[in-house]
mmCIF file of C-alpha atoms in Angstrom:
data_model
loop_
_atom_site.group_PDB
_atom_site.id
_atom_site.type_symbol
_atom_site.label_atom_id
_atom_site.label_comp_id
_atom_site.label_asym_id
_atom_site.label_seq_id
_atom_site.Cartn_x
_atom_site.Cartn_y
_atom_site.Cartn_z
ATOM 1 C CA UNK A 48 11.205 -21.139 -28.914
ATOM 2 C CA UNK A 49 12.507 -18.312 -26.880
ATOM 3 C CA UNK A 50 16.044 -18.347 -25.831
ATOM 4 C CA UNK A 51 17.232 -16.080 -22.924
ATOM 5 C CA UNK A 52 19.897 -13.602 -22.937
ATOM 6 C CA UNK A 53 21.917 -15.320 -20.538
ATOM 7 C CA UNK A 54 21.592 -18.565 -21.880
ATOM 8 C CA UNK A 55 22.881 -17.516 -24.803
ATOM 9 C CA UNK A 56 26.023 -15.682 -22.811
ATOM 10 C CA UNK A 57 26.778 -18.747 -21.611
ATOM 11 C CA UNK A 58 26.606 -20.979 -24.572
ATOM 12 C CA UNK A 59 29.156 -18.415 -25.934
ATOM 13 C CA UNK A 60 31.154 -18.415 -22.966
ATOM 14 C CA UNK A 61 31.168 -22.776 -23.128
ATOM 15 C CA UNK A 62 31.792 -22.562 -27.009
ATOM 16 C CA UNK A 63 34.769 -20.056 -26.418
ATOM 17 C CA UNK A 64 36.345 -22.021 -23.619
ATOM 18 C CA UNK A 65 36.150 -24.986 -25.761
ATOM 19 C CA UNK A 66 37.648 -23.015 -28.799
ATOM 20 C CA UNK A 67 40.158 -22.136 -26.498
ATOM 21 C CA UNK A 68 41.425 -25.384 -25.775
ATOM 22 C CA UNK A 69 40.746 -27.265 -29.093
ATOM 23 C CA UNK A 70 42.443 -24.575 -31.108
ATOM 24 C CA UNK A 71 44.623 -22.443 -28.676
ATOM 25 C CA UNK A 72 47.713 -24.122 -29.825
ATOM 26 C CA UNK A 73 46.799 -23.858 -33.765
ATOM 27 C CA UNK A 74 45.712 -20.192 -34.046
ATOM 28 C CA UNK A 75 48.745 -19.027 -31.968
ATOM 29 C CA UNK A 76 49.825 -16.095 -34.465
ATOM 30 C CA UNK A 77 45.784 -14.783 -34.364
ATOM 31 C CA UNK A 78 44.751 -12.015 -31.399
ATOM 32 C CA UNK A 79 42.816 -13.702 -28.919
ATOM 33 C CA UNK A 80 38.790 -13.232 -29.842
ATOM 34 C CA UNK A 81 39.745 -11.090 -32.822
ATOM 35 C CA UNK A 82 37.660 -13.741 -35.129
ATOM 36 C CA UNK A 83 35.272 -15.857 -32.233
ATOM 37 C CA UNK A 84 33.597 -11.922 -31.313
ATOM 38 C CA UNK A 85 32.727 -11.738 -35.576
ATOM 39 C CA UNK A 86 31.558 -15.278 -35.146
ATOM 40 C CA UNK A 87 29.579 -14.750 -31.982
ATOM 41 C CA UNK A 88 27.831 -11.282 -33.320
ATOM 42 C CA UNK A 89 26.707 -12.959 -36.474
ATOM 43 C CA UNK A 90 25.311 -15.678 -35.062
ATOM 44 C CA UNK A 91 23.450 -13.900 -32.784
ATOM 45 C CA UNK A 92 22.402 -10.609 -33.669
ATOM 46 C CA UNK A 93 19.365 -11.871 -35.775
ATOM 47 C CA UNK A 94 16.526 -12.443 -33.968
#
């Protein structure tokens, strides 16, 4: 199975909006995307 490019930007985008708004009030004290960019580039950068 063959996933597109931009399917996959916007399964990150959906995932980070709801990270966003499940956790934006717990990880207050973290930079925004600091950690979600390491989770996104591991997850995806294997083919």
């Amino acid at each position: 199975m063959t996933v597109s490019a931009d399917a996959v930007q916007s399964s990150v985008a959906a995932l980070n909006k709801l990270q966003e708004g499940r956790w934006g009030d717990i990880q207050w004290d973290k930079p925004p995307n600091s950690h979600r960019r390491d989770i996104s580039a591991t997850k995806f950068s294997g083919n």
